[in-house]
PDB file of C-alpha atoms and ligand atoms in Angstrom:
ATOM      1  CA  MET K   1       6.367  -2.150 -14.802  1.00  0.00           C
ATOM      2  CA  ILE K   2       4.771  -0.719 -11.310  1.00  0.00           C
ATOM      3  CA  LEU K   3       6.413  -0.969  -7.820  1.00  0.00           C
ATOM      4  CA  LEU K   4       4.911  -0.698  -4.670  1.00  0.00           C
ATOM      5  CA  TYR K   5       6.175  -0.010  -1.476  1.00  0.00           C
ATOM      6  CA  HIS K   6       4.093   1.053   1.853  1.00  0.00           C
ATOM      7  CA  LEU K   7       5.951   2.188   4.851  1.00  0.00           C
ATOM      8  CA  ILE K   8       9.614   3.684   4.293  1.00  0.00           C
ATOM      9  CA  PHE K   9      11.037   4.308   8.707  1.00  0.00           C
ATOM     10  CA  PRO K  10      14.061   7.049   9.538  1.00  0.00           C
ATOM     11  CA  ASP K  11      17.244   5.397   9.534  1.00  0.00           C
ATOM     12  CA  SER K  12      17.163   5.831  13.593  1.00  0.00           C
ATOM     13  CA  THR K  13      15.290   2.689  13.282  1.00  0.00           C
ATOM     14  CA  PRO K  14      17.318  -0.199  14.278  1.00  0.00           C
ATOM     15  CA  LYS K  15      17.776  -3.045  11.310  1.00  0.00           C
ATOM     16  CA  ASP K  16      17.314  -5.977  13.212  1.00  0.00           C
ATOM     17  CA  ALA K  17      13.466  -3.653  13.663  1.00  0.00           C
ATOM     18  CA  ARG K  18      10.398  -5.585  12.823  1.00  0.00           C
ATOM     19  CA  ASN K  19       7.179  -5.725  11.600  1.00  0.00           C
ATOM     20  CA  ALA K  20       4.662  -7.722   9.575  1.00  0.00           C
ATOM     21  CA  GLY K  21       5.192  -5.878   6.383  1.00  0.00           C
ATOM     22  CA  LYS K  22       9.216  -5.624   7.159  1.00  0.00           C
ATOM     23  CA  ILE K  23      11.037  -2.720   7.280  1.00  0.00           C
ATOM     24  CA  ILE K  24      12.672  -0.234   4.616  1.00  0.00           C
ATOM     25  CA  ARG K  25      14.814   2.428   5.691  1.00  0.00           C
ATOM     26  CA  LEU K  26      15.000   5.357   4.346  1.00  0.00           C
ATOM     27  CA  SER K  27      18.869   5.189   3.569  1.00  0.00           C
ATOM     28  CA  VAL K  28      18.248   1.929   2.035  1.00  0.00           C
ATOM     29  CA  PHE K  29      15.265   3.160  -0.586  1.00  0.00           C
ATOM     30  CA  LYS K  30      17.647   5.786  -1.642  1.00  0.00           C
ATOM     31  CA  ARG K  31      19.507   3.194  -2.541  1.00  0.00           C
ATOM     32  CA  HIS K  32      16.705   1.095  -4.517  1.00  0.00           C
ATOM     33  CA  ILE K  33      15.947   4.073  -6.307  1.00  0.00           C
ATOM     34  CA  ARG K  34      19.217   5.445  -7.182  1.00  0.00           C
ATOM     35  CA  TRP K  35      20.020   0.900  -9.011  1.00  0.00           C
ATOM     36  CA  LEU K  36      16.469   1.439 -10.660  1.00  0.00           C
ATOM     37  CA  ARG K  37      17.190   5.062 -11.734  1.00  0.00           C
ATOM     38  CA  SER K  38      20.772   3.771 -13.756  1.00  0.00           C
ATOM     39  CA  HIS K  39      19.225   0.878 -15.524  1.00  0.00           C
ATOM     40  CA  TYR K  40      15.150   1.878 -15.811  1.00  0.00           C
ATOM     41  CA  GLU K  41      13.634   5.326 -17.134  1.00  0.00           C
ATOM     42  CA  VAL K  42      11.651   6.003 -13.704  1.00  0.00           C
ATOM     43  CA  VAL K  43       7.313   7.165 -15.399  1.00  0.00           C
ATOM     44  CA  SER K  44       4.524   8.482 -13.817  1.00  0.00           C
ATOM     45  CA  MET K  45       1.640   6.521 -13.996  1.00  0.00           C
ATOM     46  CA  GLU K  46      -0.123   8.496 -16.666  1.00  0.00           C
ATOM     47  CA  ASP K  47       2.992   7.953 -18.971  1.00  0.00           C
ATOM     48  CA  TYR K  48       2.967   4.407 -18.103  1.00  0.00           C
ATOM     49  CA  LEU K  49      -0.554   4.277 -19.381  1.00  0.00           C
ATOM     50  CA  LYS K  50       0.427   6.008 -23.084  1.00  0.00           C
ATOM     51  CA  ASP K  51       2.796   2.885 -23.957  1.00  0.00           C
ATOM     52  CA  PRO K  52       2.661  -0.167 -21.799  1.00  0.00           C
ATOM     53  CA  ASP K  53       4.521  -1.813 -22.982  1.00  0.00           C
ATOM     54  CA  ALA K  54       7.882   0.398 -23.086  1.00  0.00           C
ATOM     55  CA  LYS K  55      10.366  -1.315 -22.128  1.00  0.00           C
ATOM     56  CA  ARG K  56      13.108  -0.836 -19.343  1.00  0.00           C
ATOM     57  CA  ARG K  57      10.444   1.816 -17.953  1.00  0.00           C
ATOM     58  CA  ILE K  58       9.484   2.114 -13.977  1.00  0.00           C
ATOM     59  CA  VAL K  59       6.473   3.396 -11.700  1.00  0.00           C
ATOM     60  CA  LEU K  60       6.793   4.048  -7.930  1.00  0.00           C
ATOM     61  CA  THR K  61       3.644   3.588  -5.975  1.00  0.00           C
ATOM     62  CA  PHE K  62       2.702   3.795  -2.739  1.00  0.00           C
ATOM     63  CA  ASP K  63      -0.518   1.755  -0.726  1.00  0.00           C
ATOM     64  CA  ASP K  64      -1.900   3.377   2.508  1.00  0.00           C
ATOM     65  CA  GLY K  65      -0.424   6.701   2.629  1.00  0.00           C
ATOM     66  CA  TYR K  66       1.865   6.732   5.812  1.00  0.00           C
ATOM     67  CA  ARG K  67       2.508  10.498   7.832  1.00  0.00           C
ATOM     68  CA  GLU K  68       5.989   9.412   7.908  1.00  0.00           C
ATOM     69  CA  THR K  69       6.746   7.684   5.090  1.00  0.00           C
ATOM     70  CA  PHE K  70       5.447  10.746   2.864  1.00  0.00           C
ATOM     71  CA  ALA K  71       6.892  13.473   5.493  1.00  0.00           C
ATOM     72  CA  LEU K  72      10.616  11.223   5.046  1.00  0.00           C
ATOM     73  CA  ILE K  73      10.495  10.791   1.157  1.00  0.00           C
ATOM     74  CA  SER K  74       8.738  13.405  -0.557  1.00  0.00           C
ATOM     75  CA  SER K  75      11.883  15.989  -0.495  1.00  0.00           C
ATOM     76  CA  PHE K  76      13.688  13.575  -1.963  1.00  0.00           C
ATOM     77  CA  LEU K  77      11.087  11.865  -4.832  1.00  0.00           C
ATOM     78  CA  ILE K  78      10.954  15.888  -5.795  1.00  0.00           C
ATOM     79  CA  LYS K  79      14.892  17.159  -5.784  1.00  0.00           C
ATOM     80  CA  ASN K  80      15.617  13.647  -8.080  1.00  0.00           C
ATOM     81  CA  GLN K  81      12.202  14.494 -10.431  1.00  0.00           C
ATOM     82  CA  VAL K  82      11.312  11.107  -9.521  1.00  0.00           C
ATOM     83  CA  PRO K  83       7.605  11.041 -11.140  1.00  0.00           C
ATOM     84  CA  ALA K  84       5.668   8.717  -7.567  1.00  0.00           C
ATOM     85  CA  THR K  85       2.242   7.167  -7.276  1.00  0.00           C
ATOM     86  CA  PHE K  86       0.635   7.158  -3.484  1.00  0.00           C
ATOM     87  CA  PHE K  87      -3.028   5.916  -3.530  1.00  0.00           C
ATOM     88  CA  VAL K  88      -3.834   6.905   0.160  1.00  0.00           C
ATOM     89  CA  THR K  89      -7.157   6.543   2.674  1.00  0.00           C
ATOM     90  CA  THR K  90      -9.342   9.015   4.159  1.00  0.00           C
ATOM     91  CA  SER K  91     -11.071   6.811   7.212  1.00  0.00           C
ATOM     92  CA  HIS K  92      -7.774   8.503   9.713  1.00  0.00           C
ATOM     93  CA  LEU K  93      -8.886  11.995   8.736  1.00  0.00           C
ATOM     94  CA  GLU K  94     -12.714  11.797  10.355  1.00  0.00           C
ATOM     95  CA  ASP K  95     -11.859   9.268  13.528  1.00  0.00           C
ATOM     96  CA  GLY K  96      -7.800   9.950  13.933  1.00  0.00           C
ATOM     97  CA  GLN K  97      -7.525   5.760  13.765  1.00  0.00           C
ATOM     98  CA  LEU K  98      -5.055   3.050  12.250  1.00  0.00           C
ATOM     99  CA  LEU K  99      -6.213   1.579   9.844  1.00  0.00           C
ATOM    100  CA  TRP K 100      -7.854  -2.140  10.218  1.00  0.00           C
ATOM    101  CA  PHE K 101      -4.568  -4.212   9.192  1.00  0.00           C
ATOM    102  CA  VAL K 102      -2.229  -0.924  10.212  1.00  0.00           C
ATOM    103  CA  TYR K 103      -3.533  -1.516  13.639  1.00  0.00           C
ATOM    104  CA  PHE K 104      -2.503  -5.714  13.833  1.00  0.00           C
ATOM    105  CA  ASN K 105       0.362  -4.860  12.252  1.00  0.00           C
ATOM    106  CA  ALA K 106       1.432  -2.067  15.382  1.00  0.00           C
ATOM    107  CA  LEU K 107      -0.318  -3.860  17.869  1.00  0.00           C
ATOM    108  CA  CYS K 108       1.696  -7.528  17.513  1.00  0.00           C
ATOM    109  CA  PHE K 109       5.234  -5.536  16.678  1.00  0.00           C
ATOM    110  CA  GLU K 110       5.485  -2.440  18.774  1.00  0.00           C
ATOM    111  CA  ASN K 111       6.060  -3.184  23.055  1.00  0.00           C
ATOM    112  CA  ALA K 112       2.756  -2.251  23.540  1.00  0.00           C
ATOM    113  CA  TYR K 113       1.400  -4.969  24.987  1.00  0.00           C
ATOM    114  CA  GLN K 114       3.005  -7.834  26.244  1.00  0.00           C
ATOM    115  CA  GLU K 115       0.386 -11.169  25.783  1.00  0.00           C
ATOM    116  CA  ILE K 116      -3.108  -9.804  24.544  1.00  0.00           C
ATOM    117  CA  VAL K 117      -6.352 -12.460  24.402  1.00  0.00           C
ATOM    118  CA  ILE K 118      -7.456 -13.953  20.632  1.00  0.00           C
ATOM    119  CA  ASN K 119     -10.478 -15.646  20.936  1.00  0.00           C
ATOM    120  CA  GLU K 120     -10.468 -15.997  25.045  1.00  0.00           C
ATOM    121  CA  GLN K 121      -6.636 -17.104  23.973  1.00  0.00           C
ATOM    122  CA  GLY K 122      -3.005 -16.225  25.607  1.00  0.00           C
ATOM    123  CA  TYR K 123      -0.951 -14.508  22.816  1.00  0.00           C
ATOM    124  CA  GLN K 124       2.363 -13.681  23.567  1.00  0.00           C
ATOM    125  CA  LEU K 125       4.399 -11.231  21.693  1.00  0.00           C
ATOM    126  CA  THR K 126       7.755 -11.112  22.718  1.00  0.00           C
ATOM    127  CA  THR K 127       9.910 -12.804  20.366  1.00  0.00           C
ATOM    128  CA  LYS K 128       9.614 -12.555  16.140  1.00  0.00           C
ATOM    129  CA  LYS K 129       7.629 -16.282  15.863  1.00  0.00           C
ATOM    130  CA  GLU K 130       4.962 -15.001  18.916  1.00  0.00           C
ATOM    131  CA  ARG K 131       4.093 -11.607  17.186  1.00  0.00           C
ATOM    132  CA  TYR K 132       4.366 -13.001  13.522  1.00  0.00           C
ATOM    133  CA  LYS K 133       1.595 -16.462  15.190  1.00  0.00           C
ATOM    134  CA  ALA K 134      -0.630 -13.782  17.137  1.00  0.00           C
ATOM    135  CA  TRP K 135      -0.134 -11.471  14.035  1.00  0.00           C
ATOM    136  CA  ARG K 136      -1.796 -14.151  11.500  1.00  0.00           C
ATOM    137  CA  MET K 137      -4.116 -15.668  13.879  1.00  0.00           C
ATOM    138  CA  LEU K 138      -5.692 -11.861  13.491  1.00  0.00           C
ATOM    139  CA  ILE K 139      -5.755 -11.364   9.929  1.00  0.00           C
ATOM    140  CA  ARG K 140      -7.333 -14.522   9.205  1.00  0.00           C
ATOM    141  CA  LEU K 141      -9.941 -13.848  11.938  1.00  0.00           C
ATOM    142  CA  ALA K 142     -10.669 -10.292  10.592  1.00  0.00           C
ATOM    143  CA  ARG K 143     -10.767 -11.401   6.849  1.00  0.00           C
ATOM    144  CA  ASP K 144     -12.942 -15.340   8.272  1.00  0.00           C
ATOM    145  CA  SER K 145     -15.072 -12.719   9.718  1.00  0.00           C
ATOM    146  CA  GLY K 146     -16.937 -10.732   6.432  1.00  0.00           C
ATOM    147  CA  ASP K 147     -16.498  -7.334   8.486  1.00  0.00           C
ATOM    148  CA  ALA K 148     -12.118  -6.703   8.633  1.00  0.00           C
ATOM    149  CA  VAL K 149     -12.692  -3.126   9.647  1.00  0.00           C
ATOM    150  CA  GLY K 150     -15.068  -3.779  12.280  1.00  0.00           C
ATOM    151  CA  PHE K 151     -14.004  -6.634  13.956  1.00  0.00           C
ATOM    152  CA  SER K 152     -10.514  -4.871  13.875  1.00  0.00           C
ATOM    153  CA  ALA K 153     -12.669  -1.842  16.214  1.00  0.00           C
ATOM    154  CA  GLU K 154     -14.108  -4.118  18.499  1.00  0.00           C
ATOM    155  CA  PHE K 155      -9.719  -5.048  19.300  1.00  0.00           C
ATOM    156  CA  THR K 156      -9.163  -1.196  19.388  1.00  0.00           C
ATOM    157  CA  ARG K 157     -11.389  -1.036  22.431  1.00  0.00           C
ATOM    158  CA  ASN K 158      -9.556  -3.592  23.839  1.00  0.00           C
ATOM    159  CA  TYR K 159      -6.167  -2.891  23.503  1.00  0.00           C
ATOM    160  CA  PRO K 160      -5.727   0.926  22.980  1.00  0.00           C
ATOM    161  CA  LEU K 161      -2.196   2.148  21.270  1.00  0.00           C
ATOM    162  CA  PRO K 162      -0.560   5.443  22.510  1.00  0.00           C
ATOM    163  CA  GLU K 163      -0.503   8.014  20.236  1.00  0.00           C
ATOM    164  CA  LEU K 164       3.818   7.510  20.147  1.00  0.00           C
ATOM    165  CA  ILE K 165       2.541   4.058  18.247  1.00  0.00           C
ATOM    166  CA  THR K 166       0.084   5.327  16.739  1.00  0.00           C
ATOM    167  CA  GLY K 167       1.587   8.508  15.358  1.00  0.00           C
ATOM    168  CA  LYS K 168       4.196   5.996  13.266  1.00  0.00           C
ATOM    169  CA  TYR K 169       1.395   4.390  11.744  1.00  0.00           C
ATOM    170  CA  LEU K 170      -1.477   7.149  10.079  1.00  0.00           C
ATOM    171  CA  GLY K 171      -2.612   8.563   7.457  1.00  0.00           C
ATOM    172  CA  LEU K 172      -1.624  11.556   5.739  1.00  0.00           C
ATOM    173  CA  THR K 173      -2.699  14.658   7.158  1.00  0.00           C
ATOM    174  CA  GLY K 174      -4.561  17.264   5.274  1.00  0.00           C
ATOM    175  CA  GLU K 175      -2.538  19.352   4.469  1.00  0.00           C
ATOM    176  CA  GLN K 176       0.704  16.593   2.946  1.00  0.00           C
ATOM    177  CA  ILE K 177      -2.638  15.975   0.970  1.00  0.00           C
ATOM    178  CA  ALA K 178      -3.192  19.277   0.292  1.00  0.00           C
ATOM    179  CA  GLN K 179       0.383  20.205  -0.824  1.00  0.00           C
ATOM    180  CA  PHE K 180      -0.495  17.604  -3.957  1.00  0.00           C
ATOM    181  CA  GLY K 181      -2.134  20.476  -5.355  1.00  0.00           C
ATOM    182  CA  GLY K 182       0.948  22.229  -6.087  1.00  0.00           C
ATOM    183  CA  GLU K 183       3.461  18.904  -7.123  1.00  0.00           C
ATOM    184  CA  THR K 184       3.679  17.565 -10.244  1.00  0.00           C
ATOM    185  CA  MET K 185       5.974  15.151  -9.223  1.00  0.00           C
ATOM    186  CA  LEU K 186       3.430  13.374  -6.764  1.00  0.00           C
ATOM    187  CA  ARG K 187       0.670  12.092  -7.403  1.00  0.00           C
ATOM    188  CA  LEU K 188      -2.599  11.426  -5.490  1.00  0.00           C
ATOM    189  CA  GLY K 189      -4.911   8.501  -6.417  1.00  0.00           C
ATOM    190  CA  GLY K 190      -7.628   6.427  -4.849  1.00  0.00           C
ATOM    191  CA  HIS K 191      -7.423   3.269  -2.248  1.00  0.00           C
ATOM    192  CA  THR K 192     -10.734   3.852  -0.013  1.00  0.00           C
ATOM    193  CA  HIS K 193     -12.178   5.237   2.855  1.00  0.00           C
ATOM    194  CA  ARG K 194     -11.562   2.669   5.383  1.00  0.00           C
ATOM    195  CA  HIS K 195      -9.548  -0.362   3.163  1.00  0.00           C
ATOM    196  CA  PRO K 196     -11.764  -3.273   3.733  1.00  0.00           C
ATOM    197  CA  PHE K 197     -11.769  -6.446   1.210  1.00  0.00           C
ATOM    198  CA  LEU K 198     -13.654  -5.109  -1.201  1.00  0.00           C
ATOM    199  CA  ASP K 199     -15.376  -8.575  -2.221  1.00  0.00           C
ATOM    200  CA  GLN K 200     -16.526  -8.093   1.502  1.00  0.00           C
ATOM    201  CA  ILE K 201     -18.309  -5.232   0.523  1.00  0.00           C
ATOM    202  CA  SER K 202     -21.973  -4.728  -1.507  1.00  0.00           C
ATOM    203  CA  PHE K 203     -21.061  -2.721  -4.714  1.00  0.00           C
ATOM    204  CA  ARG K 204     -23.560   0.129  -2.835  1.00  0.00           C
ATOM    205  CA  VAL K 205     -21.002   0.065  -0.140  1.00  0.00           C
ATOM    206  CA  GLN K 206     -18.372  -0.498  -2.696  1.00  0.00           C
ATOM    207  CA  MET K 207     -19.188   3.141  -4.411  1.00  0.00           C
ATOM    208  CA  ASP K 208     -19.654   4.792  -1.307  1.00  0.00           C
ATOM    209  CA  GLU K 209     -15.854   3.964  -0.092  1.00  0.00           C
ATOM    210  CA  MET K 210     -14.841   4.982  -3.711  1.00  0.00           C
ATOM    211  CA  VAL K 211     -16.431   8.207  -3.625  1.00  0.00           C
ATOM    212  CA  LYS K 212     -16.026   9.215  -0.191  1.00  0.00           C
ATOM    213  CA  ASN K 213     -11.887   8.670  -0.008  1.00  0.00           C
ATOM    214  CA  ARG K 214     -11.762  10.306  -4.293  1.00  0.00           C
ATOM    215  CA  THR K 215     -14.033  13.516  -2.649  1.00  0.00           C
ATOM    216  CA  LEU K 216     -12.362  13.970   0.413  1.00  0.00           C
ATOM    217  CA  LEU K 217      -8.884  13.965  -1.870  1.00  0.00           C
ATOM    218  CA  GLU K 218     -10.055  15.569  -4.477  1.00  0.00           C
ATOM    219  CA  GLU K 219     -11.800  18.593  -2.168  1.00  0.00           C
ATOM    220  CA  LEU K 220      -7.753  18.715  -0.162  1.00  0.00           C
ATOM    221  CA  SER K 221      -5.676  18.431  -3.232  1.00  0.00           C
ATOM    222  CA  GLY K 222      -8.148  20.932  -5.250  1.00  0.00           C
ATOM    223  CA  LYS K 223      -6.683  18.367  -8.535  1.00  0.00           C
ATOM    224  CA  PRO K 224      -8.951  15.395 -10.122  1.00  0.00           C
ATOM    225  CA  VAL K 225      -7.860  12.022  -9.153  1.00  0.00           C
ATOM    226  CA  ARG K 226      -7.028   9.921 -11.539  1.00  0.00           C
ATOM    227  CA  TYR K 227      -6.107   6.449 -10.271  1.00  0.00           C
ATOM    228  CA  PHE K 228      -7.378   3.688  -7.585  1.00  0.00           C
ATOM    229  CA  ALA K 229      -5.633   1.383  -6.647  1.00  0.00           C
ATOM    230  CA  TYR K 230      -8.111  -2.087  -5.333  1.00  0.00           C
ATOM    231  CA  PRO K 231      -6.992  -1.984  -0.907  1.00  0.00           C
ATOM    232  CA  GLY K 232      -4.882  -5.536  -0.298  1.00  0.00           C
ATOM    233  CA  GLY K 233      -5.374  -6.220  -3.774  1.00  0.00           C
ATOM    234  CA  VAL K 234      -8.832  -8.030  -3.352  1.00  0.00           C
ATOM    235  CA  TYR K 235     -11.315  -7.002  -6.063  1.00  0.00           C
ATOM    236  CA  ASN K 236     -14.471  -9.166  -8.002  1.00  0.00           C
ATOM    237  CA  GLU K 237     -16.704  -7.716 -10.994  1.00  0.00           C
ATOM    238  CA  GLU K 238     -18.265  -5.360  -9.049  1.00  0.00           C
ATOM    239  CA  ALA K 239     -15.523  -3.874  -8.309  1.00  0.00           C
ATOM    240  CA  LEU K 240     -14.535  -3.209 -11.110  1.00  0.00           C
ATOM    241  CA  THR K 241     -17.629  -2.151 -12.661  1.00  0.00           C
ATOM    242  CA  ALA K 242     -16.884   1.115  -9.810  1.00  0.00           C
ATOM    243  CA  VAL K 243     -14.713   2.101 -10.355  1.00  0.00           C
ATOM    244  CA  ARG K 244     -15.398   2.555 -13.531  1.00  0.00           C
ATOM    245  CA  GLN K 245     -18.808   4.478 -12.225  1.00  0.00           C
ATOM    246  CA  VAL K 246     -16.646   6.075 -10.108  1.00  0.00           C
ATOM    247  CA  GLY K 247     -14.855   7.624 -12.598  1.00  0.00           C
ATOM    248  CA  PHE K 248     -11.191   6.841 -12.581  1.00  0.00           C
ATOM    249  CA  GLU K 249      -9.136   5.926 -15.844  1.00  0.00           C
ATOM    250  CA  ALA K 250      -6.915   2.909 -14.431  1.00  0.00           C
ATOM    251  CA  ALA K 251      -6.713   0.721 -11.214  1.00  0.00           C
ATOM    252  CA  CYS K 252      -3.727  -1.390  -9.287  1.00  0.00           C
ATOM    253  CA  ALA K 253      -4.186  -4.600  -8.657  1.00  0.00           C
ATOM    254  CA  VAL K 254      -1.350  -6.869  -6.828  1.00  0.00           C
ATOM    255  CA  LYS K 255      -1.889 -10.287  -8.902  1.00  0.00           C
ATOM    256  CA  PRO K 256      -4.599  -9.507 -11.696  1.00  0.00           C
ATOM    257  CA  HIS K 257      -7.265 -12.213 -12.120  1.00  0.00           C
ATOM    258  CA  HIS K 258      -7.933 -10.789 -15.475  1.00  0.00           C
ATOM    259  CA  LEU K 259     -12.103 -10.614 -14.580  1.00  0.00           C
ATOM    260  CA  GLY K 260     -11.917  -7.901 -17.832  1.00  0.00           C
ATOM    261  CA  ALA K 261     -10.928  -7.809 -20.677  1.00  0.00           C
ATOM    262  CA  ASP K 262     -10.071  -3.453 -20.300  1.00  0.00           C
ATOM    263  CA  PHE K 263      -5.946  -4.712 -18.670  1.00  0.00           C
ATOM    264  CA  ARG K 264      -6.425  -0.648 -17.183  1.00  0.00           C
ATOM    265  CA  PHE K 265      -8.519  -2.033 -14.164  1.00  0.00           C
ATOM    266  CA  GLU K 266      -5.996  -5.478 -12.960  1.00  0.00           C
ATOM    267  CA  ILE K 267      -2.510  -3.762 -13.208  1.00  0.00           C
ATOM    268  CA  PRO K 268      -0.450  -5.703 -12.345  1.00  0.00           C
ATOM    269  CA  ARG K 269       2.471  -4.443  -9.423  1.00  0.00           C
ATOM    270  CA  VAL K 270       5.371  -5.769  -7.886  1.00  0.00           C
ATOM    271  CA  ASP K 271       5.643  -6.022  -4.112  1.00  0.00           C
ATOM    272  CA  ILE K 272       9.112  -4.615  -2.799  1.00  0.00           C
ATOM    273  CA  TYR K 273       8.516  -5.824   0.614  1.00  0.00           C
ATOM    274  CA  SER K 274      12.302  -6.268   1.107  1.00  0.00           C
ATOM    275  CA  PRO K 275      14.888  -3.997   2.275  1.00  0.00           C
ATOM    276  CA  SER K 276      17.677  -5.825   0.568  1.00  0.00           C
ATOM    277  CA  LEU K 277      18.687  -4.348  -3.180  1.00  0.00           C
ATOM    278  CA  LEU K 278      19.639  -7.659  -4.363  1.00  0.00           C
ATOM    279  CA  LYS K 279      16.208  -9.060  -4.011  1.00  0.00           C
ATOM    280  CA  LEU K 280      15.050  -6.411  -5.571  1.00  0.00           C
ATOM    281  CA  LYS K 281      16.987  -6.430  -8.310  1.00  0.00           C
ATOM    282  CA  LEU K 282      15.455 -10.165  -8.790  1.00  0.00           C
ATOM    283  CA  LYS K 283      12.445  -9.629  -9.316  1.00  0.00           C
ATOM    284  CA  VAL K 284      12.782  -6.644 -11.813  1.00  0.00           C
ATOM    285  CA  ILE K 285      14.447  -7.778 -13.924  1.00  0.00           C
ATOM    286  CA  GLY K 286      13.368 -11.592 -13.033  1.00  0.00           C
ATOM    287  CA  VAL K 287       9.940 -10.272 -13.436  1.00  0.00           C
ATOM    288  CA  GLY K 288      11.037  -8.233 -16.399  1.00  0.00           C
ATOM    289  CA  ASN K 289      12.708 -11.172 -18.502  1.00  0.00           C
ATOM    290  CA  ALA K 290       9.648 -13.392 -17.673  1.00  0.00           C
ATOM    291  CA  ILE K 291       7.624 -10.974 -19.139  1.00  0.00           C
ATOM    292  CA  GLN K 292       9.497 -10.946 -22.352  1.00  0.00           C
ATOM    293  CA  ARG K 293       8.964 -14.855 -22.773  1.00  0.00           C
ATOM    294  CA  LEU K 294       5.903 -14.576 -22.362  1.00  0.00           C
ATOM    295  CA  ARG K 295       5.557 -12.142 -24.739  1.00  0.00           C
ATOM    296  CA  LYS K 296       7.974 -14.401 -27.570  1.00  0.00           C
ATOM    297  CA  GLN K 297       5.344 -17.491 -27.096  1.00  0.00           C
ATOM    298  CA  ASN K 298       1.928 -16.040 -27.561  1.00  0.00           C
ATOM    299  CA  ALA K 299       3.895 -13.487 -30.655  1.00  0.00           C
TER     300      ALA K 299
HETATM  301 ZN1   ZN M 301      -3.364  -0.724   1.033  1.00  0.00          ZN
END
């Protein structure tokens, strides 16, 4: 089973702090890992793919590649010999900007603005409820616009965020990506350059997004990047073709759509976005049992 994490925050973050992805603090994350390691074998993507049906194995993946998260957890993972794959975007290396949906997360849940205007309507950003309402509207409009990256860029011009906030959410630095070159526990994976919805762009642009991202990661780290994760778990048949043509050996989804015959390009993952250890246990044990039940039914 492959687990998917996003942001890990420092323990100094208030317990009741929230954002759209929920917040997992460092000490809680370490508790997750300790529990996982005492019940399962944590293996690399490479080892998982050699025998995907092997039981009681967990693969750790982190999407988007946040520099603060990486700075917080990398030495812990290395010291404890916990393998992990980081699926990393690269557009910030060129423009210094947040990914489009990360910007909306920071805009709505950090305290840069009390109110924002979306489609000529004012949205307060004071209570948790108001923040979620504005955030959901922005994500929906971004998706409906057909060009989420462009839609978000327009907001960024009207509502710029201070560096104190963007720094918390920016992608890996070039130096951090270079660190992967000398590392055996931690691996880089492709995640496109700008994190578009792959089903809203042409095959050619899909290829460009993947090639640019992979080339930058390989140049900076000096290592081949063998695996890919579909941004937001969204993909279509053309994206399946593109990942193969670019040369990736496997690709992770979240919920697979079963569009192709080869499971290696639609690997399911379990999204861990809550700090609750109980929820983690339920997900890992529950999903494990459900898979076993399916196997028995099919046998
Ligand atoms: Zn992502």
